[in-house]
Amino acid sequence: MKLNRRSFLQSATATLFTGPLISSLPAFSSKSTGKRSMKLDLSCGRIGVEADQRQAIDYAHQYGFEAVVPDAGYLGKLSDSQLTELKAEMQDKNLVFSAAGMPVDFRKTDDIFKQGLATLPQNTAALQRAGVTRTGTWLMPTHAELTYNANFKQHTRRLKEISRILADHGLRFGLEYVGPKTLWSSKMYPFIHSLPEARELIAAIDVQGVGLILDSWHWYTAHETRDDLLTLTNADIVAVDLNDAPAGLEIDQQIDQQRELPMATGVIDLATFLNTLNELQYDGPVRAEPFNAALRKMPADQAVAATATAMK
């Protein structure tokens, strides 16, 4: 079904974080007296909005978000006085920084990895100076040449080097496993694509502050349940992404990058997902990551408004 902007706004804001989710979860309801610690996070890139740091902060304040993704490049260029002013402004607007993206490409050749690693201290110093405490990346769940064991060893070695630099700058590091079978079975050698496997990698890295980015989409496509989430603590979770899945497909038929807005279809049990995180007293950012074409075609302010209205 094709949606114009008006009909998309109506349908999105009517379904995302409404109905059974809003009634069962005190986390994001403005009408609820239930306590929550999660932060409603604006990640402009995840909803297809092009915005620099200042624009993102303005959008976050205007539309009632509680956190915004930090831009290390922008923050690193600020003088001490400019950064102090920015921090004061964010405090006045009841905003905090959420989780930054980890910029090092650790998935390709050693040369590419080393080049990226050399720039990481400067990047992390800028984040630390701005008071950022979280960063993260994702794990490719397959490889054309490396066996699982060889890939695991390479990930452990490279991510350990990255993690040490991040830890030296007070940054927690979240790793996101990717669940769809259509992706992890697409090349010769499957790799990490579930919560237990991701935790094995974290244990092998063995650097304090390394944890998980949890995504409702990957939790669902990995056939995981509430019981899997209950094996975690707040300290294990660095950031959270929310998505729904297209209706009419079996779990193992779902294709990454073809997702729906949270609660758009009800295929993924987001009420259980978020309620369980609330039980764990998770206190980090929660952001929408819909990969939705209609949302990405909207003007920036409409896309942010639709996301904000939907998540409250």
PDB file of C-alpha atoms in Angstrom:
ATOM      1  CA  MET A   1       0.000   0.000   0.000  1.00  0.00           C
ATOM      2  CA  LYS A   2       1.322   3.433  -0.934  1.00  0.00           C
ATOM      3  CA  LEU A   3       1.079   6.153   1.699  1.00  0.00           C
ATOM      4  CA  ASN A   4       1.347   9.889   1.206  1.00  0.00           C
ATOM      5  CA  ARG A   5       2.932  11.928   3.974  1.00  0.00           C
ATOM      6  CA  ARG A   6      -0.315  12.800   5.707  1.00  0.00           C
ATOM      7  CA  SER A   7      -1.662   9.243   5.770  1.00  0.00           C
ATOM      8  CA  PHE A   8       1.719   7.933   6.869  1.00  0.00           C
ATOM      9  CA  LEU A   9       1.848  10.376   9.766  1.00  0.00           C
ATOM     10  CA  GLN A  10      -1.635   9.363  10.828  1.00  0.00           C
ATOM     11  CA  SER A  11      -0.938   5.641  10.629  1.00  0.00           C
ATOM     12  CA  ALA A  12       2.511   5.843  12.208  1.00  0.00           C
ATOM     13  CA  THR A  13       1.522   7.945  15.179  1.00  0.00           C
ATOM     14  CA  ALA A  14      -1.577   5.859  15.710  1.00  0.00           C
ATOM     15  CA  THR A  15       0.267   2.562  15.941  1.00  0.00           C
ATOM     16  CA  LEU A  16       3.771   3.151  17.288  1.00  0.00           C
ATOM     17  CA  PHE A  17       3.825   2.838  21.066  1.00  0.00           C
ATOM     18  CA  THR A  18       0.057   2.718  21.292  1.00  0.00           C
ATOM     19  CA  GLY A  19      -2.570   0.113  22.003  1.00  0.00           C
ATOM     20  CA  PRO A  20      -1.327  -2.872  24.021  1.00  0.00           C
ATOM     21  CA  LEU A  21       2.183  -1.468  24.318  1.00  0.00           C
ATOM     22  CA  ILE A  22       1.274   1.807  25.930  1.00  0.00           C
ATOM     23  CA  SER A  23      -1.198   0.183  28.312  1.00  0.00           C
ATOM     24  CA  SER A  24       1.240  -2.462  29.468  1.00  0.00           C
ATOM     25  CA  LEU A  25       4.420  -0.416  29.648  1.00  0.00           C
ATOM     26  CA  PRO A  26       5.011   2.521  31.987  1.00  0.00           C
ATOM     27  CA  ALA A  27       8.264   3.234  30.184  1.00  0.00           C
ATOM     28  CA  PHE A  28       7.144   5.825  27.634  1.00  0.00           C
ATOM     29  CA  SER A  29       3.619   6.754  28.637  1.00  0.00           C
ATOM     30  CA  SER A  30       3.216  10.404  29.534  1.00  0.00           C
ATOM     31  CA  LYS A  31       0.026   9.420  31.364  1.00  0.00           C
ATOM     32  CA  SER A  32       1.660   6.751  33.502  1.00  0.00           C
ATOM     33  CA  THR A  33       2.979   7.271  36.998  1.00  0.00           C
ATOM     34  CA  GLY A  34       5.270   4.269  36.656  1.00  0.00           C
ATOM     35  CA  LYS A  35       8.963   4.996  36.990  1.00  0.00           C
ATOM     36  CA  ARG A  36      11.335   4.364  34.106  1.00  0.00           C
ATOM     37  CA  SER A  37      15.017   5.029  33.599  1.00  0.00           C
ATOM     38  CA  MET A  38      15.265   4.563  29.814  1.00  0.00           C
ATOM     39  CA  LYS A  39      15.926   7.681  27.765  1.00  0.00           C
ATOM     40  CA  LEU A  40      13.906   8.514  24.659  1.00  0.00           C
ATOM     41  CA  ASP A  41      16.725   8.995  22.153  1.00  0.00           C
ATOM     42  CA  LEU A  42      16.741  10.913  18.876  1.00  0.00           C
ATOM     43  CA  SER A  43      19.041   9.316  16.317  1.00  0.00           C
ATOM     44  CA  CYS A  44      18.495  11.385  13.187  1.00  0.00           C
ATOM     45  CA  GLY A  45      20.468   9.058  10.942  1.00  0.00           C
ATOM     46  CA  ARG A  46      18.344   6.075  11.921  1.00  0.00           C
ATOM     47  CA  ILE A  47      15.177   7.780  10.703  1.00  0.00           C
ATOM     48  CA  GLY A  48      16.742   9.169   7.527  1.00  0.00           C
ATOM     49  CA  VAL A  49      17.074  12.765   8.721  1.00  0.00           C
ATOM     50  CA  GLU A  50      20.196  14.696   7.764  1.00  0.00           C
ATOM     51  CA  ALA A  51      21.076  16.976  10.666  1.00  0.00           C
ATOM     52  CA  ASP A  52      24.273  18.326  12.167  1.00  0.00           C
ATOM     53  CA  GLN A  53      24.812  18.287  15.934  1.00  0.00           C
ATOM     54  CA  ARG A  54      23.140  21.643  16.534  1.00  0.00           C
ATOM     55  CA  GLN A  55      20.130  20.749  14.412  1.00  0.00           C
ATOM     56  CA  ALA A  56      19.801  17.386  16.141  1.00  0.00           C
ATOM     57  CA  ILE A  57      19.828  19.058  19.560  1.00  0.00           C
ATOM     58  CA  ASP A  58      17.187  21.555  18.440  1.00  0.00           C
ATOM     59  CA  TYR A  59      15.005  18.774  17.023  1.00  0.00           C
ATOM     60  CA  ALA A  60      15.375  16.723  20.190  1.00  0.00           C
ATOM     61  CA  HIS A  61      14.319  19.635  22.378  1.00  0.00           C
ATOM     62  CA  GLN A  62      11.493  20.770  20.122  1.00  0.00           C
ATOM     63  CA  TYR A  63       9.902  17.336  19.925  1.00  0.00           C
ATOM     64  CA  GLY A  64      10.394  16.166  23.491  1.00  0.00           C
ATOM     65  CA  PHE A  65      13.265  13.707  23.301  1.00  0.00           C
ATOM     66  CA  GLU A  66      15.515  13.120  26.299  1.00  0.00           C
ATOM     67  CA  ALA A  67      18.769  12.157  24.575  1.00  0.00           C
ATOM     68  CA  VAL A  68      20.529  12.832  21.293  1.00  0.00           C
ATOM     69  CA  VAL A  69      23.333  11.042  19.439  1.00  0.00           C
ATOM     70  CA  PRO A  70      26.727  12.777  19.853  1.00  0.00           C
ATOM     71  CA  ASP A  71      28.877  13.805  16.890  1.00  0.00           C
ATOM     72  CA  ALA A  72      32.540  13.384  17.825  1.00  0.00           C
ATOM     73  CA  GLY A  73      33.732  15.421  14.846  1.00  0.00           C
ATOM     74  CA  TYR A  74      31.650  18.431  15.814  1.00  0.00           C
ATOM     75  CA  LEU A  75      32.350  18.148  19.524  1.00  0.00           C
ATOM     76  CA  GLY A  76      36.093  17.854  18.967  1.00  0.00           C
ATOM     77  CA  LYS A  77      36.194  21.240  17.221  1.00  0.00           C
ATOM     78  CA  LEU A  78      34.587  23.159  20.084  1.00  0.00           C
ATOM     79  CA  SER A  79      36.676  25.338  22.361  1.00  0.00           C
ATOM     80  CA  ASP A  80      36.415  24.800  26.102  1.00  0.00           C
ATOM     81  CA  SER A  81      34.066  27.760  26.451  1.00  0.00           C
ATOM     82  CA  GLN A  82      31.903  26.623  23.531  1.00  0.00           C
ATOM     83  CA  LEU A  83      31.630  23.137  24.973  1.00  0.00           C
ATOM     84  CA  THR A  84      30.714  24.525  28.387  1.00  0.00           C
ATOM     85  CA  GLU A  85      27.964  26.595  26.776  1.00  0.00           C
ATOM     86  CA  LEU A  86      26.682  23.566  24.863  1.00  0.00           C
ATOM     87  CA  LYS A  87      26.558  21.421  27.987  1.00  0.00           C
ATOM     88  CA  ALA A  88      24.674  24.145  29.861  1.00  0.00           C
ATOM     89  CA  GLU A  89      22.210  24.503  27.002  1.00  0.00           C
ATOM     90  CA  MET A  90      21.575  20.762  26.913  1.00  0.00           C
ATOM     91  CA  GLN A  91      21.056  20.697  30.661  1.00  0.00           C
ATOM     92  CA  ASP A  92      18.525  23.516  30.374  1.00  0.00           C
ATOM     93  CA  LYS A  93      16.743  21.516  27.673  1.00  0.00           C
ATOM     94  CA  ASN A  94      16.790  18.321  29.782  1.00  0.00           C
ATOM     95  CA  LEU A  95      18.908  16.544  27.185  1.00  0.00           C
ATOM     96  CA  VAL A  96      21.858  14.184  27.514  1.00  0.00           C
ATOM     97  CA  PHE A  97      24.100  12.569  24.936  1.00  0.00           C
ATOM     98  CA  SER A  98      23.245   8.963  24.089  1.00  0.00           C
ATOM     99  CA  ALA A  99      25.543   6.494  22.297  1.00  0.00           C
ATOM    100  CA  ALA A 100      28.010   7.425  19.563  1.00  0.00           C
ATOM    101  CA  GLY A 101      28.894   5.233  16.629  1.00  0.00           C
ATOM    102  CA  MET A 102      32.272   3.507  16.855  1.00  0.00           C
ATOM    103  CA  PRO A 103      34.133   4.619  13.683  1.00  0.00           C
ATOM    104  CA  VAL A 104      36.825   1.949  13.232  1.00  0.00           C
ATOM    105  CA  ASP A 105      36.243  -0.514  10.366  1.00  0.00           C
ATOM    106  CA  PHE A 106      37.320  -3.807  11.947  1.00  0.00           C
ATOM    107  CA  ARG A 107      35.661  -6.069   9.372  1.00  0.00           C
ATOM    108  CA  LYS A 108      38.108  -5.749   6.473  1.00  0.00           C
ATOM    109  CA  THR A 109      41.891  -5.938   6.040  1.00  0.00           C
ATOM    110  CA  ASP A 110      44.491  -5.406   8.733  1.00  0.00           C
ATOM    111  CA  ASP A 111      45.672  -2.235   6.986  1.00  0.00           C
ATOM    112  CA  ILE A 112      42.192  -0.726   7.004  1.00  0.00           C
ATOM    113  CA  PHE A 113      41.748  -1.733  10.633  1.00  0.00           C
ATOM    114  CA  LYS A 114      45.067  -0.197  11.701  1.00  0.00           C
ATOM    115  CA  GLN A 115      44.326   3.040   9.871  1.00  0.00           C
ATOM    116  CA  GLY A 116      41.022   3.363  11.676  1.00  0.00           C
ATOM    117  CA  LEU A 117      42.494   2.384  15.018  1.00  0.00           C
ATOM    118  CA  ALA A 118      45.076   5.167  14.740  1.00  0.00           C
ATOM    119  CA  THR A 119      42.318   7.784  14.656  1.00  0.00           C
ATOM    120  CA  LEU A 120      40.293   6.315  17.515  1.00  0.00           C
ATOM    121  CA  PRO A 121      42.077   8.036  20.442  1.00  0.00           C
ATOM    122  CA  GLN A 122      41.291  11.475  19.013  1.00  0.00           C
ATOM    123  CA  ASN A 123      37.677  10.487  18.412  1.00  0.00           C
ATOM    124  CA  THR A 124      37.187   9.062  21.882  1.00  0.00           C
ATOM    125  CA  ALA A 125      38.947  11.990  23.548  1.00  0.00           C
ATOM    126  CA  ALA A 126      36.414  14.335  21.956  1.00  0.00           C
ATOM    127  CA  LEU A 127      33.549  12.200  23.242  1.00  0.00           C
ATOM    128  CA  GLN A 128      35.015  11.919  26.727  1.00  0.00           C
ATOM    129  CA  ARG A 129      35.539  15.677  26.907  1.00  0.00           C
ATOM    130  CA  ALA A 130      31.859  16.165  26.091  1.00  0.00           C
ATOM    131  CA  GLY A 131      30.750  13.726  28.781  1.00  0.00           C
ATOM    132  CA  VAL A 132      29.725  10.909  26.436  1.00  0.00           C
ATOM    133  CA  THR A 133      29.913   7.461  28.055  1.00  0.00           C
ATOM    134  CA  ARG A 134      28.476   5.076  25.435  1.00  0.00           C
ATOM    135  CA  THR A 135      29.414   3.960  21.946  1.00  0.00           C
ATOM    136  CA  GLY A 136      28.681   0.917  19.818  1.00  0.00           C
ATOM    137  CA  THR A 137      28.835  -1.040  16.587  1.00  0.00           C
ATOM    138  CA  TRP A 138      27.326  -4.110  14.904  1.00  0.00           C
ATOM    139  CA  LEU A 139      28.659  -7.559  14.076  1.00  0.00           C
ATOM    140  CA  MET A 140      28.433  -8.988  10.552  1.00  0.00           C
ATOM    141  CA  PRO A 141      26.880 -12.464  11.022  1.00  0.00           C
ATOM    142  CA  THR A 142      28.600 -14.175   8.110  1.00  0.00           C
ATOM    143  CA  HIS A 143      31.880 -14.317   6.184  1.00  0.00           C
ATOM    144  CA  ALA A 144      32.838 -15.568   2.745  1.00  0.00           C
ATOM    145  CA  GLU A 145      36.292 -16.846   3.733  1.00  0.00           C
ATOM    146  CA  LEU A 146      36.800 -17.059   7.492  1.00  0.00           C
ATOM    147  CA  THR A 147      35.435 -20.011   9.441  1.00  0.00           C
ATOM    148  CA  TYR A 148      33.545 -19.277  12.650  1.00  0.00           C
ATOM    149  CA  ASN A 149      36.613 -19.964  14.792  1.00  0.00           C
ATOM    150  CA  ALA A 150      38.962 -17.899  12.625  1.00  0.00           C
ATOM    151  CA  ASN A 151      36.481 -15.032  12.516  1.00  0.00           C
ATOM    152  CA  PHE A 152      35.934 -15.232  16.273  1.00  0.00           C
ATOM    153  CA  LYS A 153      39.672 -14.965  16.896  1.00  0.00           C
ATOM    154  CA  GLN A 154      39.978 -11.993  14.546  1.00  0.00           C
ATOM    155  CA  HIS A 155      37.034 -10.220  16.163  1.00  0.00           C
ATOM    156  CA  THR A 156      38.407 -10.883  19.632  1.00  0.00           C
ATOM    157  CA  ARG A 157      41.837  -9.517  18.779  1.00  0.00           C
ATOM    158  CA  ARG A 158      40.641  -6.421  16.957  1.00  0.00           C
ATOM    159  CA  LEU A 159      37.763  -5.554  19.267  1.00  0.00           C
ATOM    160  CA  LYS A 160      40.005  -5.997  22.306  1.00  0.00           C
ATOM    161  CA  GLU A 161      42.316  -3.295  20.931  1.00  0.00           C
ATOM    162  CA  ILE A 162      39.356  -1.024  20.269  1.00  0.00           C
ATOM    163  CA  SER A 163      37.799  -1.745  23.666  1.00  0.00           C
ATOM    164  CA  ARG A 164      40.963  -0.840  25.556  1.00  0.00           C
ATOM    165  CA  ILE A 165      41.106   2.574  23.905  1.00  0.00           C
ATOM    166  CA  LEU A 166      37.429   3.180  24.608  1.00  0.00           C
ATOM    167  CA  ALA A 167      37.783   2.047  28.223  1.00  0.00           C
ATOM    168  CA  ASP A 168      40.764   4.365  28.697  1.00  0.00           C
ATOM    169  CA  HIS A 169      38.428   7.217  27.782  1.00  0.00           C
ATOM    170  CA  GLY A 170      35.543   6.106  29.997  1.00  0.00           C
ATOM    171  CA  LEU A 171      33.394   4.779  27.161  1.00  0.00           C
ATOM    172  CA  ARG A 172      31.214   1.688  27.370  1.00  0.00           C
ATOM    173  CA  PHE A 173      31.175  -0.298  24.124  1.00  0.00           C
ATOM    174  CA  GLY A 174      28.037  -2.012  22.837  1.00  0.00           C
ATOM    175  CA  LEU A 175      28.125  -4.861  20.306  1.00  0.00           C
ATOM    176  CA  GLU A 176      24.995  -5.608  18.283  1.00  0.00           C
ATOM    177  CA  TYR A 177      24.419  -9.129  17.021  1.00  0.00           C
ATOM    178  CA  VAL A 178      22.433  -9.441  13.778  1.00  0.00           C
ATOM    179  CA  GLY A 179      19.757 -12.131  13.761  1.00  0.00           C
ATOM    180  CA  PRO A 180      18.114 -12.775  10.366  1.00  0.00           C
ATOM    181  CA  LYS A 181      18.821 -16.209   8.922  1.00  0.00           C
ATOM    182  CA  THR A 182      18.573 -14.737   5.431  1.00  0.00           C
ATOM    183  CA  LEU A 183      21.743 -12.780   6.236  1.00  0.00           C
ATOM    184  CA  TRP A 184      23.809 -15.157   8.388  1.00  0.00           C
ATOM    185  CA  SER A 185      23.272 -17.981   5.885  1.00  0.00           C
ATOM    186  CA  SER A 186      24.056 -15.826   2.848  1.00  0.00           C
ATOM    187  CA  LYS A 187      27.788 -16.626   2.693  1.00  0.00           C
ATOM    188  CA  MET A 188      29.949 -19.673   3.249  1.00  0.00           C
ATOM    189  CA  TYR A 189      30.528 -19.325   6.990  1.00  0.00           C
ATOM    190  CA  PRO A 190      27.849 -18.160   9.461  1.00  0.00           C
ATOM    191  CA  PHE A 191      29.060 -16.087  12.402  1.00  0.00           C
ATOM    192  CA  ILE A 192      27.621 -14.612  15.605  1.00  0.00           C
ATOM    193  CA  HIS A 193      23.874 -14.053  15.250  1.00  0.00           C
ATOM    194  CA  SER A 194      22.410 -14.607  18.727  1.00  0.00           C
ATOM    195  CA  LEU A 195      22.599 -13.258  22.259  1.00  0.00           C
ATOM    196  CA  PRO A 196      24.551 -16.211  23.735  1.00  0.00           C
ATOM    197  CA  GLU A 197      27.148 -16.028  20.951  1.00  0.00           C
ATOM    198  CA  ALA A 198      27.553 -12.278  21.401  1.00  0.00           C
ATOM    199  CA  ARG A 199      28.112 -12.786  25.117  1.00  0.00           C
ATOM    200  CA  GLU A 200      30.787 -15.380  24.363  1.00  0.00           C
ATOM    201  CA  LEU A 201      32.607 -12.785  22.271  1.00  0.00           C
ATOM    202  CA  ILE A 202      32.278 -10.192  25.021  1.00  0.00           C
ATOM    203  CA  ALA A 203      33.745 -12.667  27.514  1.00  0.00           C
ATOM    204  CA  ALA A 204      36.646 -13.388  25.164  1.00  0.00           C
ATOM    205  CA  ILE A 205      37.355  -9.669  24.696  1.00  0.00           C
ATOM    206  CA  ASP A 206      37.503  -9.393  28.486  1.00  0.00           C
ATOM    207  CA  VAL A 207      37.631  -5.605  28.780  1.00  0.00           C
ATOM    208  CA  GLN A 208      35.461  -3.826  31.311  1.00  0.00           C
ATOM    209  CA  GLY A 209      32.623  -1.824  29.797  1.00  0.00           C
ATOM    210  CA  VAL A 210      32.020  -4.021  26.761  1.00  0.00           C
ATOM    211  CA  GLY A 211      28.357  -4.985  26.496  1.00  0.00           C
ATOM    212  CA  LEU A 212      25.424  -5.272  24.126  1.00  0.00           C
ATOM    213  CA  ILE A 213      23.308  -3.214  21.812  1.00  0.00           C
ATOM    214  CA  LEU A 214      19.930  -4.942  21.943  1.00  0.00           C
ATOM    215  CA  ASP A 215      17.633  -4.633  18.939  1.00  0.00           C
ATOM    216  CA  SER A 216      14.078  -5.944  19.086  1.00  0.00           C
ATOM    217  CA  TRP A 217      14.434  -6.976  15.428  1.00  0.00           C
ATOM    218  CA  HIS A 218      17.470  -9.160  16.055  1.00  0.00           C
ATOM    219  CA  TRP A 219      15.993 -10.515  19.307  1.00  0.00           C
ATOM    220  CA  TYR A 220      12.970 -11.615  17.272  1.00  0.00           C
ATOM    221  CA  THR A 221      14.836 -12.997  14.241  1.00  0.00           C
ATOM    222  CA  ALA A 222      17.168 -14.934  16.557  1.00  0.00           C
ATOM    223  CA  HIS A 223      14.076 -16.718  17.988  1.00  0.00           C
ATOM    224  CA  GLU A 224      14.805 -15.296  21.432  1.00  0.00           C
ATOM    225  CA  THR A 225      12.403 -14.749  24.319  1.00  0.00           C
ATOM    226  CA  ARG A 226      11.874 -12.908  27.573  1.00  0.00           C
ATOM    227  CA  ASP A 227      13.904 -15.597  29.333  1.00  0.00           C
ATOM    228  CA  ASP A 228      16.940 -14.696  27.231  1.00  0.00           C
ATOM    229  CA  LEU A 229      16.617 -11.043  28.221  1.00  0.00           C
ATOM    230  CA  LEU A 230      16.317 -12.006  31.882  1.00  0.00           C
ATOM    231  CA  THR A 231      19.851 -13.427  31.770  1.00  0.00           C
ATOM    232  CA  LEU A 232      21.083  -9.826  31.469  1.00  0.00           C
ATOM    233  CA  THR A 233      21.547  -6.930  33.858  1.00  0.00           C
ATOM    234  CA  ASN A 234      21.442  -3.213  33.214  1.00  0.00           C
ATOM    235  CA  ALA A 235      25.242  -3.221  33.196  1.00  0.00           C
ATOM    236  CA  ASP A 236      25.237  -5.594  30.212  1.00  0.00           C
ATOM    237  CA  ILE A 237      23.206  -3.274  27.960  1.00  0.00           C
ATOM    238  CA  VAL A 238      24.688  -0.186  26.315  1.00  0.00           C
ATOM    239  CA  ALA A 239      21.873   0.833  23.942  1.00  0.00           C
ATOM    240  CA  VAL A 240      18.537  -0.400  22.582  1.00  0.00           C
ATOM    241  CA  ASP A 241      16.971  -0.207  19.100  1.00  0.00           C
ATOM    242  CA  LEU A 242      13.272  -0.732  18.386  1.00  0.00           C
ATOM    243  CA  ASN A 243      11.719  -2.158  15.230  1.00  0.00           C
ATOM    244  CA  ASP A 244       8.751  -4.200  14.119  1.00  0.00           C
ATOM    245  CA  ALA A 245       8.705  -6.793  11.339  1.00  0.00           C
ATOM    246  CA  PRO A 246       6.637  -7.175   8.157  1.00  0.00           C
ATOM    247  CA  ALA A 247       3.567  -9.365   8.503  1.00  0.00           C
ATOM    248  CA  GLY A 248       3.046 -12.495   6.445  1.00  0.00           C
ATOM    249  CA  LEU A 249       6.580 -13.873   6.706  1.00  0.00           C
ATOM    250  CA  GLU A 250       8.013 -16.646   8.859  1.00  0.00           C
ATOM    251  CA  ILE A 251      10.785 -15.545  11.212  1.00  0.00           C
ATOM    252  CA  ASP A 252      13.493 -17.152   9.087  1.00  0.00           C
ATOM    253  CA  GLN A 253      12.154 -15.406   5.977  1.00  0.00           C
ATOM    254  CA  GLN A 254      12.630 -11.915   7.393  1.00  0.00           C
ATOM    255  CA  ILE A 255      15.184  -9.791   5.547  1.00  0.00           C
ATOM    256  CA  ASP A 256      17.401  -7.257   7.280  1.00  0.00           C
ATOM    257  CA  GLN A 257      16.760  -3.662   6.168  1.00  0.00           C
ATOM    258  CA  GLN A 258      13.135  -4.548   5.412  1.00  0.00           C
ATOM    259  CA  ARG A 259      11.556  -3.612   8.709  1.00  0.00           C
ATOM    260  CA  GLU A 260       8.574  -1.718  10.061  1.00  0.00           C
ATOM    261  CA  LEU A 261       8.063   1.015  12.606  1.00  0.00           C
ATOM    262  CA  PRO A 262       7.640  -0.280  16.161  1.00  0.00           C
ATOM    263  CA  MET A 263       4.080  -1.546  16.729  1.00  0.00           C
ATOM    264  CA  ALA A 264       3.187  -1.009  13.057  1.00  0.00           C
ATOM    265  CA  THR A 265       2.344  -4.691  12.595  1.00  0.00           C
ATOM    266  CA  GLY A 266       2.549  -6.217  16.068  1.00  0.00           C
ATOM    267  CA  VAL A 267       4.661  -9.074  14.734  1.00  0.00           C
ATOM    268  CA  ILE A 268       7.386  -8.411  17.317  1.00  0.00           C
ATOM    269  CA  ASP A 269       6.240  -8.485  20.943  1.00  0.00           C
ATOM    270  CA  LEU A 270       7.587  -5.073  21.901  1.00  0.00           C
ATOM    271  CA  ALA A 271       5.527  -4.910  25.080  1.00  0.00           C
ATOM    272  CA  THR A 272       7.379  -7.932  26.466  1.00  0.00           C
ATOM    273  CA  PHE A 273      10.702  -6.661  25.128  1.00  0.00           C
ATOM    274  CA  LEU A 274      10.439  -3.218  26.744  1.00  0.00           C
ATOM    275  CA  ASN A 275       8.720  -4.380  29.919  1.00  0.00           C
ATOM    276  CA  THR A 276      11.560  -6.825  30.513  1.00  0.00           C
ATOM    277  CA  LEU A 277      14.162  -4.107  29.985  1.00  0.00           C
ATOM    278  CA  ASN A 278      12.235  -1.970  32.443  1.00  0.00           C
ATOM    279  CA  GLU A 279      12.350  -4.821  34.972  1.00  0.00           C
ATOM    280  CA  LEU A 280      16.116  -4.916  34.499  1.00  0.00           C
ATOM    281  CA  GLN A 281      16.116  -1.180  35.301  1.00  0.00           C
ATOM    282  CA  TYR A 282      17.812  -0.441  32.016  1.00  0.00           C
ATOM    283  CA  ASP A 283      18.794   3.235  32.081  1.00  0.00           C
ATOM    284  CA  GLY A 284      20.232   3.850  28.622  1.00  0.00           C
ATOM    285  CA  PRO A 285      18.975   5.224  25.308  1.00  0.00           C
ATOM    286  CA  VAL A 286      16.075   3.715  23.374  1.00  0.00           C
ATOM    287  CA  ARG A 287      15.863   4.790  19.747  1.00  0.00           C
ATOM    288  CA  ALA A 288      13.681   4.035  16.748  1.00  0.00           C
ATOM    289  CA  GLU A 289      15.435   2.378  13.807  1.00  0.00           C
ATOM    290  CA  PRO A 290      12.666   1.627  11.309  1.00  0.00           C
ATOM    291  CA  PHE A 291      14.531   1.577   7.960  1.00  0.00           C
ATOM    292  CA  ASN A 292      11.223   2.861   6.602  1.00  0.00           C
ATOM    293  CA  ALA A 293      11.115   4.333   3.095  1.00  0.00           C
ATOM    294  CA  ALA A 294       8.027   6.463   3.696  1.00  0.00           C
ATOM    295  CA  LEU A 295       9.545   8.028   6.807  1.00  0.00           C
ATOM    296  CA  ARG A 296      12.792   8.760   4.970  1.00  0.00           C
ATOM    297  CA  LYS A 297      10.911  10.630   2.238  1.00  0.00           C
ATOM    298  CA  MET A 298       9.352  13.062   4.707  1.00  0.00           C
ATOM    299  CA  PRO A 299      10.727  16.543   5.378  1.00  0.00           C
ATOM    300  CA  ALA A 300      13.107  16.352   8.332  1.00  0.00           C
ATOM    301  CA  ASP A 301      10.880  18.077  10.875  1.00  0.00           C
ATOM    302  CA  GLN A 302       7.895  15.895   9.968  1.00  0.00           C
ATOM    303  CA  ALA A 303       9.958  12.727  10.294  1.00  0.00           C
ATOM    304  CA  VAL A 304      11.219  13.766  13.727  1.00  0.00           C
ATOM    305  CA  ALA A 305       7.725  14.803  14.797  1.00  0.00           C
ATOM    306  CA  ALA A 306       6.234  11.501  13.658  1.00  0.00           C
ATOM    307  CA  THR A 307       8.898   9.542  15.517  1.00  0.00           C
ATOM    308  CA  ALA A 308       8.487  11.604  18.688  1.00  0.00           C
ATOM    309  CA  THR A 309       4.691  11.419  18.734  1.00  0.00           C
ATOM    310  CA  ALA A 310       4.807   7.720  18.055  1.00  0.00           C
ATOM    311  CA  MET A 311       7.208   6.880  20.858  1.00  0.00           C
ATOM    312  CA  LYS A 312       5.405   8.757  23.618  1.00  0.00           C
TER     313      LYS A 312
END
